[in-house]
Amino acid sequence: MRNKNGNRPTTVSQRGGEEAREAFLHMMNTWYTEFVRMNPNAQPPPPPPIPQPIPVAPQVVEVVRGDKPPVDRIRKDGVEEFQARKDDDPEKA
């Protein structure tokens, strides 16, 4: 037996659950309509809550650079700070 969409077979328990749900909703609707008619000053139910999006924190990734040597090692080797200029000779550098 197929469901309303024709996609999957519908089991007996699913059909019974749908019928019970419909009967329950009909009964609650009837009760609420009668209650509002008998109690005109009753406040209407509050609207359903609007789900608030929960921001997802980005996962922290530790970046380890392998292409540059650590600063301590550079200083240990006695390398001086160098800043290139236009007129520097590339052969000397």
Short mmCIF file of C-alpha atoms in Angstrom, two decimals:
data_model
loop_
_atom_site.label_atom_id
_atom_site.label_comp_id
_atom_site.label_asym_id
_atom_site.label_seq_id
_atom_site.Cartn_x
_atom_site.Cartn_y
_atom_site.Cartn_z
CA MET A 1 0.00 0.00 0.00
CA ARG A 2 1.45 3.43 -0.98
CA ASN A 3 1.19 6.68 0.97
CA LYS A 4 -0.37 9.89 -0.43
CA ASN A 5 2.82 10.77 -2.30
CA GLY A 6 3.14 7.27 -3.72
CA ASN A 7 6.74 7.01 -2.59
CA ARG A 8 6.84 4.43 0.21
CA PRO A 9 4.51 1.77 1.46
CA THR A 10 2.36 2.97 4.35
CA THR A 11 2.19 0.68 7.34
CA VAL A 12 -0.93 0.03 9.39
CA SER A 13 0.58 1.82 12.41
CA GLN A 14 1.24 4.95 10.31
CA ARG A 15 -2.34 5.04 9.05
CA GLY A 16 -3.70 4.51 12.55
CA GLY A 17 -1.44 7.26 13.86
CA GLU A 18 -2.65 9.68 11.20
CA GLU A 19 -6.29 8.90 11.97
CA ALA A 20 -5.70 9.30 15.71
CA ARG A 21 -3.90 12.60 15.10
CA GLU A 22 -6.73 13.92 12.94
CA ALA A 23 -9.31 12.85 15.55
CA PHE A 24 -7.31 14.53 18.32
CA LEU A 25 -6.92 17.79 16.37
CA HIS A 26 -10.63 17.81 15.51
CA MET A 27 -11.55 17.23 19.16
CA MET A 28 -9.19 20.00 20.36
CA ASN A 29 -10.51 22.41 17.72
CA THR A 30 -14.10 21.69 18.78
CA TRP A 31 -13.22 22.14 22.45
CA TYR A 32 -11.37 25.42 21.81
CA THR A 33 -14.20 26.84 19.66
CA GLU A 34 -16.74 26.01 22.37
CA PHE A 35 -14.47 27.46 25.09
CA VAL A 36 -14.03 30.76 23.20
CA ARG A 37 -17.78 30.98 22.59
CA MET A 38 -18.53 30.45 26.31
CA ASN A 39 -15.69 32.74 27.51
CA PRO A 40 -15.58 35.77 25.19
CA ASN A 41 -13.10 37.60 27.47
CA ALA A 42 -10.56 34.79 27.33
CA GLN A 43 -7.19 35.77 25.90
CA PRO A 44 -6.16 34.10 22.65
CA PRO A 45 -3.24 31.72 22.86
CA PRO A 46 0.20 33.24 22.32
CA PRO A 47 1.74 32.84 18.87
CA PRO A 48 4.19 29.99 18.47
CA PRO A 49 7.76 30.97 19.32
CA ILE A 50 10.02 31.98 16.48
CA PRO A 51 13.14 29.83 16.58
CA GLN A 52 16.22 32.00 16.91
CA PRO A 53 19.22 31.00 14.80
CA ILE A 54 22.12 29.81 16.90
CA PRO A 55 25.39 31.22 15.61
CA VAL A 56 28.00 28.59 14.97
CA ALA A 57 31.42 29.53 16.27
CA PRO A 58 34.17 28.87 13.76
CA GLN A 59 36.58 26.17 14.77
CA VAL A 60 40.02 27.49 15.61
CA VAL A 61 42.78 26.09 13.47
CA GLU A 62 46.35 26.55 14.66
CA VAL A 63 48.55 27.55 11.75
CA VAL A 64 52.10 26.25 11.85
CA ARG A 65 54.38 27.64 9.19
CA GLY A 66 57.01 25.24 7.98
CA ASP A 67 58.44 27.40 5.20
CA LYS A 68 60.14 30.01 7.42
CA PRO A 69 62.68 29.25 10.14
CA PRO A 70 61.91 30.44 13.69
CA VAL A 71 63.12 33.92 14.63
CA ASP A 72 65.36 32.60 17.42
CA ARG A 73 67.30 30.46 14.95
CA ILE A 74 67.76 33.38 12.57
CA ARG A 75 69.15 35.52 15.41
CA LYS A 76 71.36 32.65 16.60
CA ASP A 77 72.96 32.40 13.16
CA GLY A 78 73.87 36.10 13.38
CA VAL A 79 71.78 37.28 10.48
CA GLU A 80 71.33 41.04 10.32
CA GLU A 81 68.09 42.71 9.45
CA PHE A 82 67.99 43.55 5.77
CA GLN A 83 65.62 45.71 3.82
CA ALA A 84 66.05 45.87 0.07
CA ARG A 85 66.23 49.12 -1.86
CA LYS A 86 65.92 49.87 -5.54
CA ASP A 87 69.62 50.59 -5.97
CA ASP A 88 70.83 47.39 -4.20
CA ASP A 89 72.99 45.06 -6.24
CA PRO A 90 71.19 41.69 -6.54
CA GLU A 91 74.57 39.92 -6.84
CA LYS A 92 75.64 41.09 -3.38
CA ALA A 93 72.34 40.31 -1.78
#
